[in-house]
Each structure stands twice: as structure tokens, then as C-alpha cells.
XYZ file of C-alpha atoms in Angstrom:
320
model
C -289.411 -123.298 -51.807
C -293.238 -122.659 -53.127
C -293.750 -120.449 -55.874
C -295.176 -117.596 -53.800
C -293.104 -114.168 -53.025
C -291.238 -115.005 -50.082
C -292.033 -112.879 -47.383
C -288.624 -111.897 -46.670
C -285.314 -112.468 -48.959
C -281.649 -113.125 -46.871
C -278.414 -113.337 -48.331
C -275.861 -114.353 -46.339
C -272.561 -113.375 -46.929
C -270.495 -115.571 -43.926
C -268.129 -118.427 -44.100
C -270.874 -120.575 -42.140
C -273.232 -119.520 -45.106
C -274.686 -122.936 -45.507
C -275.019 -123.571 -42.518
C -277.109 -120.625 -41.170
C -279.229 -121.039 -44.481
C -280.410 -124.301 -43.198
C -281.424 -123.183 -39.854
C -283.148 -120.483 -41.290
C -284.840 -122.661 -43.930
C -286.143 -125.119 -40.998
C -287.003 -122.273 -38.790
C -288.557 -120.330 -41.166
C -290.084 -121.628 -44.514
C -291.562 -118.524 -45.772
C -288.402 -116.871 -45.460
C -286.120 -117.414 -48.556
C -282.491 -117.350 -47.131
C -278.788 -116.993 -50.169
C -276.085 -118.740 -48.922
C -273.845 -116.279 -50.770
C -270.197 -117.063 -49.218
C -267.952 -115.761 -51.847
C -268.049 -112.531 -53.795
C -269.076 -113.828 -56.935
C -272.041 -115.628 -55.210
C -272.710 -111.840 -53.229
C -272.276 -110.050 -56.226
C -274.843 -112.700 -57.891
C -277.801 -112.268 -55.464
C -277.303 -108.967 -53.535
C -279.977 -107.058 -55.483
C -282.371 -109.600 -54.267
C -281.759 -108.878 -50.829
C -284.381 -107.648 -48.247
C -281.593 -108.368 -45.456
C -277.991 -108.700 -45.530
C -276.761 -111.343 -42.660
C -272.652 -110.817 -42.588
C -269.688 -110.400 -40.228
C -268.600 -107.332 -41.967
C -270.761 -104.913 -43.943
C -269.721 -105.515 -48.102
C -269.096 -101.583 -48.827
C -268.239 -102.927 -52.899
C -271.669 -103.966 -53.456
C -273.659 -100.998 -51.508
C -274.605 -99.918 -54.711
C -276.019 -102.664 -56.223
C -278.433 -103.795 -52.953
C -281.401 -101.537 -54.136
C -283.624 -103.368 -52.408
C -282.340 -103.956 -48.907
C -283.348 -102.806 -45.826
C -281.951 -104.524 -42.909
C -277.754 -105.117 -41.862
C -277.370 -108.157 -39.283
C -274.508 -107.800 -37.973
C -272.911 -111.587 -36.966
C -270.313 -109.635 -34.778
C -270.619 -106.646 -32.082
C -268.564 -103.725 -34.453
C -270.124 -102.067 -37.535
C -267.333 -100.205 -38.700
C -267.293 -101.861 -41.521
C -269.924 -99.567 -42.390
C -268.362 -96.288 -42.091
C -267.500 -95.698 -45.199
C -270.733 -95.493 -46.532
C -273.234 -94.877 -43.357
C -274.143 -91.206 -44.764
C -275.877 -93.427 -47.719
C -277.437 -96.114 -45.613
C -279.815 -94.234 -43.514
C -282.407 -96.271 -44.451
C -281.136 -99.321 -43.172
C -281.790 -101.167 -39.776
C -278.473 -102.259 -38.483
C -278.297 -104.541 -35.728
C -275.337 -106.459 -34.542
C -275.004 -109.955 -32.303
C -274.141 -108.152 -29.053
C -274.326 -109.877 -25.939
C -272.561 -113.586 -27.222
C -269.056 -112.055 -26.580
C -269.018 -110.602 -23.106
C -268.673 -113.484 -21.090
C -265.632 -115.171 -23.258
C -263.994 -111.816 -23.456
C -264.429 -111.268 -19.695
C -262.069 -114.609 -19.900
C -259.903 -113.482 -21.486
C -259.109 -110.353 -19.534
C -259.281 -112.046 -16.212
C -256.476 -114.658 -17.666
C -254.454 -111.605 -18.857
C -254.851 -110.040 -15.736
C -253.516 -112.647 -14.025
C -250.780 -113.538 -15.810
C -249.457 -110.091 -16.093
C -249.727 -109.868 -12.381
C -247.944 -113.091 -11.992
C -245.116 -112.136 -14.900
C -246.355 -115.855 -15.691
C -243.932 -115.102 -18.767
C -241.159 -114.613 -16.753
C -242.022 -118.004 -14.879
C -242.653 -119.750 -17.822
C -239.231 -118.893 -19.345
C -237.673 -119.745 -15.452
C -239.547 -123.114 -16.310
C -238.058 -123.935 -19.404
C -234.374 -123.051 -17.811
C -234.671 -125.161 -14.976
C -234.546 -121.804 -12.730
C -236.133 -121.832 -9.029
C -236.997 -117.931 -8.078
C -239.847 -117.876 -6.079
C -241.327 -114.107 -5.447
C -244.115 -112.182 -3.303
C -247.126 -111.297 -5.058
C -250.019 -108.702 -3.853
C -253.820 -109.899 -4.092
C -255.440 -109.072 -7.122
C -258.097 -108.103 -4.473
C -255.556 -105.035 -3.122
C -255.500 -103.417 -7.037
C -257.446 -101.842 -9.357
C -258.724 -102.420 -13.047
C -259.936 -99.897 -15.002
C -262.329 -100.595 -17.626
C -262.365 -97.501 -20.699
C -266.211 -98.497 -22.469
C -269.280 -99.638 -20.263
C -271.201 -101.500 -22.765
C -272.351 -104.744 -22.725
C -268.548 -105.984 -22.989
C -267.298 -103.452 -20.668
C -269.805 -103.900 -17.997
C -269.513 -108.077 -18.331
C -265.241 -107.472 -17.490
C -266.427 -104.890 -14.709
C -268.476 -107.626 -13.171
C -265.929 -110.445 -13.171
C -263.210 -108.086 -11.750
C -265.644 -106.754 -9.046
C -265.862 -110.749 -8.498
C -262.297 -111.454 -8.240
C -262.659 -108.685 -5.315
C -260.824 -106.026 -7.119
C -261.727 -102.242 -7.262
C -263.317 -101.323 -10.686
C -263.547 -97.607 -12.020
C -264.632 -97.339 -15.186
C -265.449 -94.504 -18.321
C -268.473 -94.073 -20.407
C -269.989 -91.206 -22.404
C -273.210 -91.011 -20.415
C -272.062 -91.162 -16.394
C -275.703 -89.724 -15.459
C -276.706 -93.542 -14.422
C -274.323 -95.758 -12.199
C -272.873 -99.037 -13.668
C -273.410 -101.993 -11.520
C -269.964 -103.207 -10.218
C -268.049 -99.942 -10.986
C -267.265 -98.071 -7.754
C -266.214 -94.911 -9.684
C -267.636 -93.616 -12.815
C -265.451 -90.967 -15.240
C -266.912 -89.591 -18.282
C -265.025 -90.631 -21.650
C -263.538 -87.588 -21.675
C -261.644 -87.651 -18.481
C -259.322 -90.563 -18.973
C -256.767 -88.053 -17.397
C -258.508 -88.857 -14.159
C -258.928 -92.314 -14.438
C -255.466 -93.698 -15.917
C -253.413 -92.795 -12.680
C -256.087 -94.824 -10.575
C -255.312 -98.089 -12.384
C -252.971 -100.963 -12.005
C -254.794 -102.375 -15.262
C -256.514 -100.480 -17.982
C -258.876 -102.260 -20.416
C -259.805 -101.188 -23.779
C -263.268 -101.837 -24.461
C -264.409 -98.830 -26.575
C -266.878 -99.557 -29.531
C -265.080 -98.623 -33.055
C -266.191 -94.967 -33.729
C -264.635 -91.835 -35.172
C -263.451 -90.761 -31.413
C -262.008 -93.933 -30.078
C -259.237 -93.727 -33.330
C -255.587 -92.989 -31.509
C -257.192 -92.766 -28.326
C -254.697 -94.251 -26.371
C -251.599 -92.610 -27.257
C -248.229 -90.884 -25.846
C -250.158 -88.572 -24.061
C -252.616 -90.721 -22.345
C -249.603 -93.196 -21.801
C -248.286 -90.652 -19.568
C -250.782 -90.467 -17.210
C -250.580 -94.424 -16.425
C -248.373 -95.164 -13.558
C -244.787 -97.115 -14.607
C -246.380 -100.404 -12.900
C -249.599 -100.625 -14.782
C -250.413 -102.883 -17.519
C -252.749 -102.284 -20.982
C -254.983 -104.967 -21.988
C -256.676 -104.134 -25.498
C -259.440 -105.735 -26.348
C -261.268 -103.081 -28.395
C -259.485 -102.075 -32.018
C -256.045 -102.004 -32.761
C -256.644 -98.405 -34.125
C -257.504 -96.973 -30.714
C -253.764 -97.424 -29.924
C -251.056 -95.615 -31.718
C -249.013 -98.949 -31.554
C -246.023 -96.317 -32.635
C -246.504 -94.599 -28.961
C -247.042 -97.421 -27.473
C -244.182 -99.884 -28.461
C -241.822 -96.582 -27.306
C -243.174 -96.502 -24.030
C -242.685 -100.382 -23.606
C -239.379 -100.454 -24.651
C -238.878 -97.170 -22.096
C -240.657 -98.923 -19.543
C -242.792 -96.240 -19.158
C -245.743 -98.901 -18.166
C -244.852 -102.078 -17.121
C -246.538 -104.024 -20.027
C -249.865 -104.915 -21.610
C -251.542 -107.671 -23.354
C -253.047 -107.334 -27.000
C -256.045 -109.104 -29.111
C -256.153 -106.336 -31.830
C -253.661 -104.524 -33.961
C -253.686 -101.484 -36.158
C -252.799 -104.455 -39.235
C -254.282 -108.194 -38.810
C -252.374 -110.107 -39.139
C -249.495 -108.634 -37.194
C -246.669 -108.131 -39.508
C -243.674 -110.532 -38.764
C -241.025 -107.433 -38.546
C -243.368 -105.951 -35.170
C -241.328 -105.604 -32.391
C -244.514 -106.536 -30.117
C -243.612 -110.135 -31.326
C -240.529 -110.428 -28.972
C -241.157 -107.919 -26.094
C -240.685 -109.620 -23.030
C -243.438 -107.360 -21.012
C -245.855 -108.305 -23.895
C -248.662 -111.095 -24.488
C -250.017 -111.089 -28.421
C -252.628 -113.247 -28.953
C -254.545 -113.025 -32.735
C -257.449 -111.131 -32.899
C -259.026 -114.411 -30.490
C -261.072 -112.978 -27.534
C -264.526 -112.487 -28.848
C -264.920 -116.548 -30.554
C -266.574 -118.757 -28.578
C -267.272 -122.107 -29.318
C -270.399 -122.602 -31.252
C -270.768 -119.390 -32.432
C -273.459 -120.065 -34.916
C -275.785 -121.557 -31.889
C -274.847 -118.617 -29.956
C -276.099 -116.221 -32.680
C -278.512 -117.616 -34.186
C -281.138 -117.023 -31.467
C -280.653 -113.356 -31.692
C -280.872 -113.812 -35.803
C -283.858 -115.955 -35.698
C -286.050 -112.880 -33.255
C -285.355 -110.330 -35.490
C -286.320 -111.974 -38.095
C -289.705 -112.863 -36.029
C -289.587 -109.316 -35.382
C -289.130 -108.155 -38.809
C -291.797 -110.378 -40.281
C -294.504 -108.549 -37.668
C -293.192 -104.856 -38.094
C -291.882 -104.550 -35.131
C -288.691 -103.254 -33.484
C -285.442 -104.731 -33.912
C -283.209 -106.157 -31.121
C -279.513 -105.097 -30.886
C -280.251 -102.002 -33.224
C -276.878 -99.901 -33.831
C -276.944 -96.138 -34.031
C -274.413 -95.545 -37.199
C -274.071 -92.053 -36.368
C -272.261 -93.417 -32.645
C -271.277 -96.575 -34.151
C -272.367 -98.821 -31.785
């Protein structure tokens, strides 16, 4: 790197810290990018920071970033900035959404369909040489609901519309129509919605309202042959409420990416429930996810480096 003041300083704080400080440094010469994957490496070159490129927002060395003025988010959740967003007004947040939808879509199609199928129950048939064949119902005769319309939400709405099922679906702002949602319900009539469903999916941002939103009450409005699929937070379930109501068959099962503690402890009943799918916190990697994000990196940077407005920005006071 010249001499000169580099007209913008990153540290990034990532496990593929090297990697995306050789893109940058190709992409962008002026640009002085930190590979800075561990904390003493952070700790080292934070308070030379303009921008802060990370999957999760380092609340332990908020203090000591004086200078910086831009969060890039390499995921689509910023909660890891809760804990200090009344002191980071001044920052641009933006996160990498968009990358995710499509690969989370995936995944809820496949867990629709194997729920519907009890491909659990086949697959332990399978392994003891048992022939039961059964009816099934067309996924085209049920209906999904999807709780959060954004980018993720509205991606799963649009592959169930395509797999011919009927979509309803809640937001917080129901004044505009969702493409491929046949019935719109604000976010704070879930009441309405969960007796409509034959699968519910969890695709809230992380906020201050979406903690415990699932819970024994809004359990109770799901019909005894529904299924949960959670691909939002573990902490908008109360996995308490919810393992009761499995165990009382109170919905037929569900199928869960996120937990209220990651790992999921080895003494969780979820673990051995035969109505349940657990799968580790895997539904929003794709392959390649550097090449995936670094296009939406490299434009704000562009756009940074001309003054001008940032793409994915996140509203802390929503959270998303």
C-alpha cells in the first residue's frame, strides 16, 4: 500500500478474513482493508477502523472504535447489536440480505415435504425392513403460512405459491399486497392466521417483539395436524411451551434450524422426538458464501467512497 491516507480503512473481523482482504485489496487499492480474525488482532486495529466488515457486531470493543462509521453486516440479523444500538446512532448498518432467501426457501420446501410425508417414519420403516404404504393429500390441497414478509419470507411465499399451495402470510405493514400471498394478516393477528395453516414458518427478523413469540398461547390456536418450521431465532419460541405441546401432541410436529442455545444441549428432549427434524443452525449457508457477498460488500463500498446511500441499510431501532 502507498504512503498516502487511504481513503477508507476496513477491518474485518470474519473467519474468511484473509480472504475477503484480498478481494478487497484487488478490487480496490485505495481502500486499506485488516484482516483482523481473532480478538487480539480486533482488539489491535479496531481504532483504525472507518468500517467494521463482520458476521456479528463485536459489542467488547464498541468502545474502543472511535473512529468508525459504517457496520457491514456478512449475515441478514443485527442483533448482535442490541446491546449497544442506543450508542451507535451514528453508524450505517447494513447487512448481506438477499444471498439467503433462495437456500432457505430450500430448506423449507424439503421440510415441508418431509413432514407431510412423515419421511421419518418411512425412513425408520426402511431401516426395519417394514412395507406400510399410506395415502397422502397434495401439498397443492394445504396451506403454509409464512409469519415475516421480508426478503426471506416473501422468497418461501413464492416457492410454496409454486408448489401450488395456498400461502397467507403476516407482516407489520399489510397496507401493500405481497406477491404470492393470497391473504395478508398484520403481525399482530397471528390469532387469525395460525388456525388457517397446515404449516407455519418462522421468518421474523430478530427484534425486541419477535422474543417468545411463539409460545403456549399461540400454540393453541394451531390446529393438532399442523407442523412448525423455524427458521427465524430460536428465541422467538419458548422451546419450554413448545417441547410440552409436542410431547401432548397438541401439533403434529415441526422442524427446527435455530434454538434458544447453539449448540443444542445433548440432554434436549428435541434430540429424540419422533415428530421432530433438528438440523444445526444450517439453512441460511450456501455454498460460496464469500462470492455471494462480496458483490453486495464491494457496492457499498463504491457507494461509500462517492457519499452516497448505502444498500441493505438496517433500521436498529426495528432491527432489521
Amino acid at each position: 500500500m502507498s504512503s498516502e491516507t487511504p481513503a477508507l480503512t476496513i477491518v474485518i473481523n470474519h473467519p474468511a478474513a484473509e480472504s475477503f482482504a484480498r478481494l478487497l485489496g484487488e478490487r480496490f487499492p485505495q481502500v486499506h482493508a485488516i484482516a483482523a480474525p481473532d480478538p487480539a488482532r480486533l482488539e489491535r486495529y479496531i481504532g483504525d477502523a472507518d468500517a467494521l466488515v463482520a458476521f456479528r457486531f463485536p459489542v467488547e470493543v464498541f468502545d474502543q472504535a472511535k473512529k468508525l462509521r459504517w457496520f457491514q453486516s456478512t449475515g441478514a440479523g443485527v442483533d448482535s447489536m442490541f446491546p449497544i444500538r442506543d450508542r451507535a446512532a451514528h453508524l450505517v448498518v447494513t447487512n448481506a440480505r438477499g444471498i439467503h432467501g433462495e437456500l432457505i426457501a430450500d430448506y423449507v420446501m424439503a421440510g415441508v415435504t418431509m413432514l407431510h410425508w412423515d419421511f421419518r417414519k418411512y425412513l425408520l420403516e426402511q431401516s426395519e425392513r417394514k412395507w406400510n404404504p399410506r395415502v397422502v393429500a397434495p401439498l397443492s390441497e394445504r396451506t403454509i403460512g409464512v409469519v415475516g414478509l421480508g426478503s426471506i419470507g416473501a422468497t418461501i411465499a413464492r416457492r410454496a405459491e409454486g408448489a401450488g399451495m395456498t400461502v397467507v402470510g403476516s407482516k407489520r405493514d399489510i397496507s401493500v399486497p405481497v406477491e404470492c400471498v393470497d391473504r395478508l394478516f398484520g403481525s399482530d393477528a397471528l390469532q387469525d392466521l395460525l388456525p388457517l395453516c397446515d404449516f407455519v414458518v418462522l421468518a421474523v427478523p430478530a427484534t425486541a417483539e419477535t422474543v417468545g413469540l411463539i409460545g403456549a398461547a399461540e400454540i393453541a390456536y394451531m390446529r393438532r395436524d399442523a407442523f412448525l418450521i423455524n427458521i427465524a431465532r430460536g428465541n422467538v419460541v419458548v422451546e419450554a411451551e413448545l417441547i410440552k405441546a409436542l410431547k401432548a401432541s397438541a401439533i403434529a410436529g415441526a422442524m427446527l434450524d435455530v434454538f434458544e442455545r447453539e449448540p443444542l444441549p445433548q440432554d434436549s428432549p428435541l434430540w429424540d422426538m419422533p415428530n421432530v427434524i433438528v438440523t444445526p443452525h444450517a439453512s441460511g449457508t450456501p455454498t460460496g458464501y464469500i462470492e455471494r457477498m462480496f458483490p453486495i460488500l464491494a457496492e457499498n463500498i463504491e457507494r461509500f467512497l462517492n457519499g452516497q446511500a448505502l444498500k441493505n441499510v438496517v433500521d436498529l431501532r426495528r432491527g432489521y
